[in-house]
Short mmCIF file of C-alpha atoms in Angstrom, two decimals:
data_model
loop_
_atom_site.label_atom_id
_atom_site.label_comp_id
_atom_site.label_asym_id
_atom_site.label_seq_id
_atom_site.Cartn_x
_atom_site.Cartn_y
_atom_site.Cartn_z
CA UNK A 495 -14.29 -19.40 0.46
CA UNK A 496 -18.18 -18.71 -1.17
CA UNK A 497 -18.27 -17.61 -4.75
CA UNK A 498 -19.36 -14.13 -3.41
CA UNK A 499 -16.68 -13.69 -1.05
CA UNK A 500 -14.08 -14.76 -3.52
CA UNK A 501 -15.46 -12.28 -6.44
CA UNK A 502 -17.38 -9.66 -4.56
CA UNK A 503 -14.52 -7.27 -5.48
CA UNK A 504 -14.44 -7.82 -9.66
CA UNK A 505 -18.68 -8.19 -8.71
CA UNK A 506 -18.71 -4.74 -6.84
CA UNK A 507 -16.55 -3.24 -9.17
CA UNK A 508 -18.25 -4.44 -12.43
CA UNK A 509 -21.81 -2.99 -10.44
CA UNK A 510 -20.08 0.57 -9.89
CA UNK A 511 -18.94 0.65 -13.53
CA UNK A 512 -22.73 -0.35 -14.68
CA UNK A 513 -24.14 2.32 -12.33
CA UNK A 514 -21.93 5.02 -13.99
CA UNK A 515 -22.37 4.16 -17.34
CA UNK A 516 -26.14 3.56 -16.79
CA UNK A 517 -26.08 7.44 -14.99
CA UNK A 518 -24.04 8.74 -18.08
CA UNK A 519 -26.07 7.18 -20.99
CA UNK A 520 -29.05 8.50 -18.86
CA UNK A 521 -27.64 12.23 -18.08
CA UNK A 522 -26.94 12.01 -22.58
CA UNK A 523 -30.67 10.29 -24.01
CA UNK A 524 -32.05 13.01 -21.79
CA UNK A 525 -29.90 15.54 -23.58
CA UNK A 526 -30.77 13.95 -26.79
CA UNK A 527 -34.39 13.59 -26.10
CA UNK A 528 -34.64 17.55 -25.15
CA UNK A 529 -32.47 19.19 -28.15
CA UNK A 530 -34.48 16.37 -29.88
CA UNK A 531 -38.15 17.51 -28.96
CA UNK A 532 -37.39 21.35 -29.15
CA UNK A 533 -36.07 20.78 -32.87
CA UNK A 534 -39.11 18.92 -33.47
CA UNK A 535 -41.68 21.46 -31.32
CA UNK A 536 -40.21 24.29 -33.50
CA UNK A 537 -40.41 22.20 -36.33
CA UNK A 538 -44.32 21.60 -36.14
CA UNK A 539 -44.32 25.56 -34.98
CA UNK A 540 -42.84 26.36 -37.92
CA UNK A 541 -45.09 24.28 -40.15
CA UNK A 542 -48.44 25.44 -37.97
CA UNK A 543 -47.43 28.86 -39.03
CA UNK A 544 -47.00 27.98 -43.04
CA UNK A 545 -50.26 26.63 -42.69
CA UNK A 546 -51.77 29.51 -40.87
CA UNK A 547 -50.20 32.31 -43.39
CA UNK A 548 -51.27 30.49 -46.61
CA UNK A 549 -54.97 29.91 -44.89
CA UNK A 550 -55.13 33.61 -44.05
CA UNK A 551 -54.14 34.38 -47.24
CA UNK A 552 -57.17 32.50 -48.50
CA UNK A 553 -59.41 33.96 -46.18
CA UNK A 554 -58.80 37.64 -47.02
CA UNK A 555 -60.58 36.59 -50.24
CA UNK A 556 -63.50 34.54 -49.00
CA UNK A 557 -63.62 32.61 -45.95
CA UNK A 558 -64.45 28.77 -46.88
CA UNK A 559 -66.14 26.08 -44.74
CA UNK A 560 -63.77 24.59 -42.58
CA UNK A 561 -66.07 21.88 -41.23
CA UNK A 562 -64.64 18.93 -43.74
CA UNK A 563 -61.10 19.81 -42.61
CA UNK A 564 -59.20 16.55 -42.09
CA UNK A 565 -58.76 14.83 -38.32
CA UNK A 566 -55.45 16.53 -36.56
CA UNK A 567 -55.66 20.15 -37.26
CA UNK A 568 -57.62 22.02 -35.00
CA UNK A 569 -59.11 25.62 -36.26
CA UNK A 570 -61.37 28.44 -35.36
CA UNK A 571 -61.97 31.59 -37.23
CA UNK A 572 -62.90 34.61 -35.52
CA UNK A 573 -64.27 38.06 -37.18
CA UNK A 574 -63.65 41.13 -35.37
CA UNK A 575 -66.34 41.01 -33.16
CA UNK A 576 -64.52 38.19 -32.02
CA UNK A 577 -67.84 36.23 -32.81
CA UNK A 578 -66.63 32.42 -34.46
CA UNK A 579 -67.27 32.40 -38.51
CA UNK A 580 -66.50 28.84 -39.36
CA UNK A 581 -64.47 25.81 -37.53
CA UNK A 582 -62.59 22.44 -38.30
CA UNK A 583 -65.74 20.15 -37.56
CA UNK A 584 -64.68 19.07 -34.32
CA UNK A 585 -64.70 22.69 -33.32
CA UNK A 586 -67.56 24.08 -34.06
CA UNK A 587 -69.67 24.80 -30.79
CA UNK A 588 -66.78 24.98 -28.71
CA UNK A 589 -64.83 28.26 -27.02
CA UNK A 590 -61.90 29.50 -28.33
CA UNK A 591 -58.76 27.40 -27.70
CA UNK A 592 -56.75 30.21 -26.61
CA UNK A 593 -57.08 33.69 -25.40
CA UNK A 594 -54.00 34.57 -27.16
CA UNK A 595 -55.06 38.61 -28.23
CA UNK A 596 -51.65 39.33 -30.64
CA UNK A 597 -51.38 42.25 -32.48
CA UNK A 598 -52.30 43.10 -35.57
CA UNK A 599 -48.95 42.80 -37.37
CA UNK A 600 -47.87 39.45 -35.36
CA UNK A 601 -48.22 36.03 -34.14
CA UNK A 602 -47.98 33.84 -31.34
CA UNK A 603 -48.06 30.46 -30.05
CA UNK A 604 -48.64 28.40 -26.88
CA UNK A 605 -48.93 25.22 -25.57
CA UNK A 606 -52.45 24.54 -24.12
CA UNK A 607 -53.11 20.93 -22.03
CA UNK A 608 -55.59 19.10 -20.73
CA UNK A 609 -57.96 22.23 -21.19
CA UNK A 610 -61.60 22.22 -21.72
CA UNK A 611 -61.12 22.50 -25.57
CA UNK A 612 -58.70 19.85 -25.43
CA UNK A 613 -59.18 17.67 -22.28
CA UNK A 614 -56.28 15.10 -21.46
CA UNK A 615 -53.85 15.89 -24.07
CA UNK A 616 -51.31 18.64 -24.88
CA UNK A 617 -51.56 20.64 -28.25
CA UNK A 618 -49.56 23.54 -29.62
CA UNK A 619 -51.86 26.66 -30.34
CA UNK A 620 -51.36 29.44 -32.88
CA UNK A 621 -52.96 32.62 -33.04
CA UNK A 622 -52.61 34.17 -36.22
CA UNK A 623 -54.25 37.94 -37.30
CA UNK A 624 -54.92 38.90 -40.96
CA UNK A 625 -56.50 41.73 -42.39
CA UNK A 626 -60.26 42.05 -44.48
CA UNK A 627 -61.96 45.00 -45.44
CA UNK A 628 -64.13 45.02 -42.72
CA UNK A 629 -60.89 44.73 -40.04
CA UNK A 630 -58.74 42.06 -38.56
CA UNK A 631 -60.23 38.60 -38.03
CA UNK A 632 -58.11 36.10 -36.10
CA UNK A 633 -57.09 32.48 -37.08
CA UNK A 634 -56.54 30.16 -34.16
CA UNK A 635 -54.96 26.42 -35.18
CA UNK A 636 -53.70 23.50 -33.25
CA UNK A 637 -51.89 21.06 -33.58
CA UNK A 638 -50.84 18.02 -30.99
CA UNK A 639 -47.64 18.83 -29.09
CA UNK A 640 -44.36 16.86 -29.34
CA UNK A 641 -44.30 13.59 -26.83
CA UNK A 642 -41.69 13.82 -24.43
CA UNK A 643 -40.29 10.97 -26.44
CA UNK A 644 -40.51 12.76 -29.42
CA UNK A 645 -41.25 9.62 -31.41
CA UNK A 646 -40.40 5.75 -31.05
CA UNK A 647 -37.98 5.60 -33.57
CA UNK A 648 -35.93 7.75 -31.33
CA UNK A 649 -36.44 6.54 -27.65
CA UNK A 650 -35.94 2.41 -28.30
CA UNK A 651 -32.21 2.79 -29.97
CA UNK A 652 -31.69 5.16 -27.30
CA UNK A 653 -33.01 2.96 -24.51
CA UNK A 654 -31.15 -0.37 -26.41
CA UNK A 655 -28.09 1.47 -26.83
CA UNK A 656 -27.92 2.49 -23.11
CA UNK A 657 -28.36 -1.00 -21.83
CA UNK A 658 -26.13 -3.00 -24.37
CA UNK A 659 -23.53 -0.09 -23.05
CA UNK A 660 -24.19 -1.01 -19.47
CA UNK A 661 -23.40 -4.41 -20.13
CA UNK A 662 -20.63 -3.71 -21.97
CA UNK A 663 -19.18 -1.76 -19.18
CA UNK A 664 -19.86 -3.99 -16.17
CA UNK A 665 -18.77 -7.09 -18.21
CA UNK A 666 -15.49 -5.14 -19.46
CA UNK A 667 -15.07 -4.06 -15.88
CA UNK A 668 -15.59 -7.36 -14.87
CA UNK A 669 -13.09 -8.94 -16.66
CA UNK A 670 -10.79 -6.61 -16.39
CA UNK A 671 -10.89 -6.48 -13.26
CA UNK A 672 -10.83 -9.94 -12.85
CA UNK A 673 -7.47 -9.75 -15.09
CA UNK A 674 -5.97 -7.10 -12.95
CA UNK A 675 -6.49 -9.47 -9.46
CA UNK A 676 -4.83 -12.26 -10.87
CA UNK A 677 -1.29 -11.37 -9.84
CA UNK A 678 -3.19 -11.07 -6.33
CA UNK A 679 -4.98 -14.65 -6.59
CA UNK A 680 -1.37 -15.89 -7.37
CA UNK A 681 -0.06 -13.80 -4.47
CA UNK A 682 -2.56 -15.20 -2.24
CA UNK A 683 -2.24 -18.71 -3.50
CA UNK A 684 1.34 -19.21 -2.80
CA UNK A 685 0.53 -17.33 0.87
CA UNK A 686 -1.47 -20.17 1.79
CA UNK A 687 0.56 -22.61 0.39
CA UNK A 688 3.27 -21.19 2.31
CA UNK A 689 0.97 -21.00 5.87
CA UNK A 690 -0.15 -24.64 5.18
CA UNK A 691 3.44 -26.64 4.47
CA UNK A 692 5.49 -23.85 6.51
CA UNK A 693 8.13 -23.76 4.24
CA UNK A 694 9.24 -20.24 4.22
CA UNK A 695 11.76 -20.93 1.08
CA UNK A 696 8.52 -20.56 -1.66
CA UNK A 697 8.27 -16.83 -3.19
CA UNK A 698 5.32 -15.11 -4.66
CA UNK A 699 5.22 -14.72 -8.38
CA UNK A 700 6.05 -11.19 -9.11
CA UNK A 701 4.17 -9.12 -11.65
CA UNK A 702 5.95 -8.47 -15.04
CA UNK A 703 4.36 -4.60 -14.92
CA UNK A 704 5.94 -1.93 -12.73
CA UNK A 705 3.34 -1.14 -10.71
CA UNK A 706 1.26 -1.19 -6.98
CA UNK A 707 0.82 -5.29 -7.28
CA UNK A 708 4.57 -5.35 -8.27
CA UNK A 709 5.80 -3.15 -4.99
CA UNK A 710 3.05 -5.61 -3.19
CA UNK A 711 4.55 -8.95 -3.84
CA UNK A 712 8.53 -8.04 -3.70
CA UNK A 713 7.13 -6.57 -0.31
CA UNK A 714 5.46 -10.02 0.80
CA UNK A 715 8.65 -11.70 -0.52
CA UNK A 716 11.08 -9.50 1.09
CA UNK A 717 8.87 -10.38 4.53
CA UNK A 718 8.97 -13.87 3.92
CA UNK A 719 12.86 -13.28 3.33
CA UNK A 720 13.01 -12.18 6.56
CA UNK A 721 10.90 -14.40 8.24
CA UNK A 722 12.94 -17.58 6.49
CA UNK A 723 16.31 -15.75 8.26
CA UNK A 724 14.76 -14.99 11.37
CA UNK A 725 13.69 -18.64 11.51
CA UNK A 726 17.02 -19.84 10.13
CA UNK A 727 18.78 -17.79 12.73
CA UNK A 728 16.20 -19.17 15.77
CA UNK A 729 17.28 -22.87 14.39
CA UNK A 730 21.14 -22.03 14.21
CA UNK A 731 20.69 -20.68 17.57
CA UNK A 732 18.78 -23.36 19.09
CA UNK A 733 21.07 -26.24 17.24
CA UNK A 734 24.44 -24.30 18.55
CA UNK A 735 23.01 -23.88 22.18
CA UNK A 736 22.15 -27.53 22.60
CA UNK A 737 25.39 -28.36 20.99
CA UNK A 738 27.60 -26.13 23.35
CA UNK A 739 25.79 -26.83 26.14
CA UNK A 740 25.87 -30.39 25.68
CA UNK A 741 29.87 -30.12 26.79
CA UNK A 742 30.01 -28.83 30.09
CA UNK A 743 26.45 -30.79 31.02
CA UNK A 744 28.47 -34.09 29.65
CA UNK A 745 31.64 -33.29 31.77
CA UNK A 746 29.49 -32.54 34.74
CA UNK A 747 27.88 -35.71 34.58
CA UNK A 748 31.00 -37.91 33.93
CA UNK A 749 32.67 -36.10 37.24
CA UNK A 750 29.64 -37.20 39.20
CA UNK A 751 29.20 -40.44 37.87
CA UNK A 752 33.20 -41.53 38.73
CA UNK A 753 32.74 -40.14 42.30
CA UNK A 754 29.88 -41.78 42.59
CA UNK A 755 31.38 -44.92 41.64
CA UNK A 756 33.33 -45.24 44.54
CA UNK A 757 32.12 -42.43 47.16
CA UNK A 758 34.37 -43.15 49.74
CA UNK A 759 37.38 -43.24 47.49
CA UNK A 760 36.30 -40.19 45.48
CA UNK A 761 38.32 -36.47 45.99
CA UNK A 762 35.00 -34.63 46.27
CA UNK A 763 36.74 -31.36 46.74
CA UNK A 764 38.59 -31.86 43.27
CA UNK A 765 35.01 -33.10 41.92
CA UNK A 766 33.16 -29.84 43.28
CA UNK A 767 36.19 -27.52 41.67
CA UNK A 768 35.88 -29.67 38.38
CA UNK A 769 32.22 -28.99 38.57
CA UNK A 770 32.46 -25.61 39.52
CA UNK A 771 34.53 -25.00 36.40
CA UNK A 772 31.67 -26.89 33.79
CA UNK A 773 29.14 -24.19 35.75
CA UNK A 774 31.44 -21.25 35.13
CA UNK A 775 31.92 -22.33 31.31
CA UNK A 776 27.92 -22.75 31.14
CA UNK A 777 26.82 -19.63 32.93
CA UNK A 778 29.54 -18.03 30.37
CA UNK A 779 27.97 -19.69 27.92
CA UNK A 780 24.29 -18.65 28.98
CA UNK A 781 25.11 -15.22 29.39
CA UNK A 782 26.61 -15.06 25.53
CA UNK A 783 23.67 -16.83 24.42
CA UNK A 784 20.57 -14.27 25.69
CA UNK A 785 22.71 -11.76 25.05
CA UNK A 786 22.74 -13.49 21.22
CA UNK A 787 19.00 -13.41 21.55
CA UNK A 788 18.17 -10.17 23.22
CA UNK A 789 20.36 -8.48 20.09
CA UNK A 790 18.70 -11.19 17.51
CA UNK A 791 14.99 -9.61 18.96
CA UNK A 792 16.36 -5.77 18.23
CA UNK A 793 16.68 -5.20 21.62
CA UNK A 794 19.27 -2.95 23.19
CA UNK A 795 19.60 -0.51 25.96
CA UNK A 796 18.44 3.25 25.99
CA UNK A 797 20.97 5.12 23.92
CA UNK A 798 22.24 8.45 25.77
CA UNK A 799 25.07 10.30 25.34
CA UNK A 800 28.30 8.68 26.52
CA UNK A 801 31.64 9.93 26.80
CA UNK A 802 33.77 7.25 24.66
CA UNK A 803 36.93 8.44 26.36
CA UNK A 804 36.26 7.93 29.94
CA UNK A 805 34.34 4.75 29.51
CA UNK A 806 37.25 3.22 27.54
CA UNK A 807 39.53 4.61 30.20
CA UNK A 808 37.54 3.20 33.19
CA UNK A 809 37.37 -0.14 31.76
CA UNK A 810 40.94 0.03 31.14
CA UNK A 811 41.69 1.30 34.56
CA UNK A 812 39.96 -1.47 36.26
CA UNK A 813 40.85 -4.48 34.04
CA UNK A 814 43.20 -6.85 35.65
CA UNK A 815 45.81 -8.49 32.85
CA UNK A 816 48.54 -9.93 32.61
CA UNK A 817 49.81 -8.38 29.69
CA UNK A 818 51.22 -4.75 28.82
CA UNK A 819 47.96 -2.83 28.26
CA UNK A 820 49.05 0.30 26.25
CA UNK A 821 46.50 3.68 25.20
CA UNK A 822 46.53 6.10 23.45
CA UNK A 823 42.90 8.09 24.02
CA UNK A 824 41.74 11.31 22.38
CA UNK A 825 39.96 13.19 24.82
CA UNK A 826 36.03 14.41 25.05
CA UNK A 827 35.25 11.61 22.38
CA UNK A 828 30.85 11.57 22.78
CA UNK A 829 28.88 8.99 21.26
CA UNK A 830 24.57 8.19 21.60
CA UNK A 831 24.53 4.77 22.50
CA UNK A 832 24.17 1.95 25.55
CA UNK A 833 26.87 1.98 28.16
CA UNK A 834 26.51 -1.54 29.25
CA UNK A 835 26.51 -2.74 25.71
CA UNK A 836 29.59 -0.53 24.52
CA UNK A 837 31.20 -1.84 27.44
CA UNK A 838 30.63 -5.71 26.69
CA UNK A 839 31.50 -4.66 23.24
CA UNK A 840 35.15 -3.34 24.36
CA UNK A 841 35.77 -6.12 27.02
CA UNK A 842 35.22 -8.58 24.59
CA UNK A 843 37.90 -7.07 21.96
CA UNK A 844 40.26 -6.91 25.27
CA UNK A 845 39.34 -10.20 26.08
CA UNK A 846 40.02 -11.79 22.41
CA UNK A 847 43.36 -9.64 22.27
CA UNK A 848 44.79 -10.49 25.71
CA UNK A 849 43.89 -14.37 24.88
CA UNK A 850 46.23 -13.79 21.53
CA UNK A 851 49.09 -11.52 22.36
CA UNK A 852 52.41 -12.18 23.63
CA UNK A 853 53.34 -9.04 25.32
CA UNK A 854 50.90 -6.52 25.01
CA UNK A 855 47.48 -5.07 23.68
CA UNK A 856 47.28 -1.80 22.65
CA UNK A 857 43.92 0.33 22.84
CA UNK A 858 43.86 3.59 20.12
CA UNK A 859 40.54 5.94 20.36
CA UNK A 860 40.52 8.78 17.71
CA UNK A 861 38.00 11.18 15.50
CA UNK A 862 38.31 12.21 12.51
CA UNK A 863 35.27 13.70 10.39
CA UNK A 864 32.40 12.93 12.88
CA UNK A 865 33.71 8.86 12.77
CA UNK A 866 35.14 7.69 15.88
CA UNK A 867 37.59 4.74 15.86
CA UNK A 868 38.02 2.34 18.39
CA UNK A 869 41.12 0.03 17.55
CA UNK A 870 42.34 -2.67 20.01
CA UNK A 871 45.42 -4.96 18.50
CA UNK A 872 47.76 -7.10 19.95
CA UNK A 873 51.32 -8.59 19.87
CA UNK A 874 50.22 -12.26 18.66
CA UNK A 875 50.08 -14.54 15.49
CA UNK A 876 47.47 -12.44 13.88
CA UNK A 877 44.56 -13.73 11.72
CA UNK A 878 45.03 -14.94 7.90
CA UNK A 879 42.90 -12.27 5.62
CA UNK A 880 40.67 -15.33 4.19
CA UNK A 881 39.66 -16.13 8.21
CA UNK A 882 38.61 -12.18 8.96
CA UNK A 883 34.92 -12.63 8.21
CA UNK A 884 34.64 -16.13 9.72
CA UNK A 885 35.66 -15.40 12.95
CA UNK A 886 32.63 -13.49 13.31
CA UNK A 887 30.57 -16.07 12.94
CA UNK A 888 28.49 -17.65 15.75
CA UNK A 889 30.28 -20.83 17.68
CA UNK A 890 33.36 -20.34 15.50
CA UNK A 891 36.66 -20.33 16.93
CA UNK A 892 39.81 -20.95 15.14
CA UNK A 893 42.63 -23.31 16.12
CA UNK A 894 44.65 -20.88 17.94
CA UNK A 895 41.80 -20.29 20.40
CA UNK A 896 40.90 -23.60 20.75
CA UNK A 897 44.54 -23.93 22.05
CA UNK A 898 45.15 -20.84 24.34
CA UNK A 899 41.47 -20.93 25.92
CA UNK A 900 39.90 -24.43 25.42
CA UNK A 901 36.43 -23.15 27.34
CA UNK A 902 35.66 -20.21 25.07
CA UNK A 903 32.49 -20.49 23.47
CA UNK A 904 33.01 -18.35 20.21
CA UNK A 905 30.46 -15.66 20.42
CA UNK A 906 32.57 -13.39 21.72
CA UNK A 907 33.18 -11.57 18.27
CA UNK A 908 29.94 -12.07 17.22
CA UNK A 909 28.11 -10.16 20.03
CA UNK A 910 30.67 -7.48 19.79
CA UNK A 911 29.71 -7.02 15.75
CA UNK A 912 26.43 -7.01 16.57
CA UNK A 913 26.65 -4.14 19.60
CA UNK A 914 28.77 -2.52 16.95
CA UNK A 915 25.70 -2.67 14.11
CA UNK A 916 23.25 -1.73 16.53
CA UNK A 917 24.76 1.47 17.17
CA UNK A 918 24.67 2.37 13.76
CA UNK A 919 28.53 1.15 13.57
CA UNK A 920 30.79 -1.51 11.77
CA UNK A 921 33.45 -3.69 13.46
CA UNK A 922 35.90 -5.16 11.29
CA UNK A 923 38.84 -7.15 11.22
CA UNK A 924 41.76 -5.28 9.35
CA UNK A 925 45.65 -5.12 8.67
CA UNK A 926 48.02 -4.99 11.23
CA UNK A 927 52.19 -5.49 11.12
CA UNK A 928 52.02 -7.61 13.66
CA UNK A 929 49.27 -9.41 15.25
CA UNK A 930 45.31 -8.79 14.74
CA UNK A 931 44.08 -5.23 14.67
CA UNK A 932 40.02 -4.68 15.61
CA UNK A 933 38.58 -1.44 14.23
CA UNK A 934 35.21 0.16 15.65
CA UNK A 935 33.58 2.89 13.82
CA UNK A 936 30.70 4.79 15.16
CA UNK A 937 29.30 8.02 14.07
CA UNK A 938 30.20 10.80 16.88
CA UNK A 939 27.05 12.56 18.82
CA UNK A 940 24.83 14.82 16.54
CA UNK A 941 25.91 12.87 13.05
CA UNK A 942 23.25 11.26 11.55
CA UNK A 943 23.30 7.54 11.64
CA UNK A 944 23.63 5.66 8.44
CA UNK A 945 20.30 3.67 7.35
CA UNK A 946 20.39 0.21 9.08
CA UNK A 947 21.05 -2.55 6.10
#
């Protein structure tokens, strides 16, 4: 990754902060600069007119010769013919700096620049009336106007001060920055590490703060946590497959292999049934499988709504047992969910409870509260509380089924529980006088479904 890619965040960031304090410190030295030059125009105003008033004051006793007047201070003195009487020396010969006519009891000023009086530079002008016995003369001075700068000693601190604050604020910005994304380097850090080895068991660090980076890496941890099960789950799936699979390919093969020993000798019709039994077990076994997967993947079968009550009563109807099969149904029961799924779902409790019982399995549907409760229980040995959960696992199958149905392949349960969860219900395992006793729950039609864990 190039040093620009890696930074150009904490680098753009650190610019935008510059650019904003650079537009601030500008938008406030121009403030300063204007409240700064009109204090100091009305300043030199205020002076020009001192001057003025104590000259006039002179000048109503005898006008004096202006001509030796120091460099700076522009003046003309007019009598009222308006013809010039005397003049600073630089002056004299020239036309009146301003036409500025005020009356006789006033004063007023302008700004005159680049005029022919005072070619290429600015100067503040004063005209200023005063009274002799023969009438009222007029006083004109000037003066150089304020620089927009208003003086040097003003505009360098102002100019330093505005950069040293820029770089202040890009290089704080910087680094702060720069301290902010570090929970993010670290984030992305142990991401690669993670893509590179592939073990999904590594977590990103996670922020000591409460805030957006925090929610970011329990996010990206809680994905990984699902990616590790989803993997996990992919392996156990694969490793169980090839293991149960293994069985009825390894009993297939031995059949074939002792027929072929001896063709002639060989019962091939009690071969092909053997065989035919190993294929049954597998295409069981395939069928439980993809169904493991398809349910694994989220997928499941467009949810309408389906009456519980006939559906449980059809499959009842057509099921061929051997035991007592005993119901009790409450009618118009309605559920939103897959009727192939809910099916497999209830022939697999049938099937687990007619492989257990004695006598008989009984079959209870009721609703109570918007819950609708599917139980299906049996006559047999029951299961010990401490074995509930397990049984639910995948490939697991307790002694007693090992005995009573030797080709099961223990998914059974599993895939029901699953069916179960996907509906937005539970299946569990519960207390029973006699035997084991398999509860459904579902919400009924119109309830809202309780947030999937």
């Amino acid at each position: 990754m190039s040093w620009w890619h890696r930074y150009s965040i904490r680098c753009r960031l650190a610019v935008v902060a510059g650019v904003v304090t650079a537009l601030l410190c500008t938008a406030m030295a121009v403030f300063i600069v204007v409240m700064s030059r009109h204090a100091a125009v009305d300043y030199r105003t205020d002076q020009l007119f001192t001057g003025a008033a104590n000259l006039g004051a002179q000048m109503r006793r005898h006008v004096p010769d202006l001509t030796e007047s120091g460099p700076g201070q522009a003046i003309q003195v007019f009598d009222p013919a308006g013809t010039m009487v005397t003049a600073t020396h630089e002056m004299v010969g020239k036309p009146p700096m301003t036409n500025l006519r005020p009356d006789p009891d006033a004063y007023a000023t302008t700004t005159s620049c680049d005029t022919k009086v005072f070619p290429d530079r600015c100067m503040i002008v004063l005209a200023y009336p005063f009274h002799r016995e023969d009438g009222v003369w007029q006083l004109d001075m000037a003066v150089p106007d304020v620089p927009w700068y208003v003086r040097s000693e003003l505009i360098i601190p102002l100019a330093t001060g505005c950069l040293l604050l820029v770089a202040a604020a890009a290089a704080g910005s910087y680094r702060i920055v720069g301290k902010t994304l570090q929970p993010v380097d670290a984030i992305s850090g142990n991401l690669a590490q993670i893509t590179a080895s592939g073990d999904l068991r590594h977590r990103v660090p996670v922020p000591k703060y409460r805030d957006e980076l925090r929610v970011l890496a329990e996010t990206a941890n809680r994905t990984l946590e699902r990616a590790q099960t989803a993997v996990e789950q992919q392996l156990r799936f694969a490793s169980d497959a090839s293991h149960d699979l293994r069985s009825p390919l390894t009993a297939m093969r031995t059949r074939i292999e002792e027929a072929l020993i001896d063709p002639h000798q060989a019962d091939w019709q009690r071969t092909a049934y053997a065989l035919l039994d190993s294929v049954e077990r597998m295409q069981a076994l395939i069928c439980d499988l993809l169904q493991e997967a398809r349910l694994d993947a989220g997928v499941t079968g467009r949810h309408e709504p389906i009456d519980l009550t006939e559906l449980v009563a059809g499959e009842l109807e057509r099921r061929l047992t051997k035991t007592d099969l005993r119901h009790r149904l409450t009618p118009g029961v309605m559920v939103d969910g897959s009727r192939i799924e809910l099916s497999r779902l209830l022939n697999n409790l049938l099937d687990n409870a007619e492989r257990h019982a004695n006598s008989a399995v009984t079959v209870t549907l009721t609703l109570d509260a918007g819950v609708v409760s599917l139980e299906v229980s049996d006559d047999g040995e029951g299961i010990a509380p401490e074995q509930r959960e397990v049984i639910f696992q995948r490939f697991v199958r307790l002694e007693a089924s090992r005995v009573r149905d030797p080709g099961g392949t223990g998914l059974g349960l599993p895939i029901a529980r699953q069916i179960a969860q996907a509906h937005g219900g539970t299946l569990t395992a519960q207390d029973s006088l006699r035997g084991a006793r398999f509860v459904l729950r579902l919400p009924e039609r119109g309830t809202p479904r309780p947030p999937s864990g």
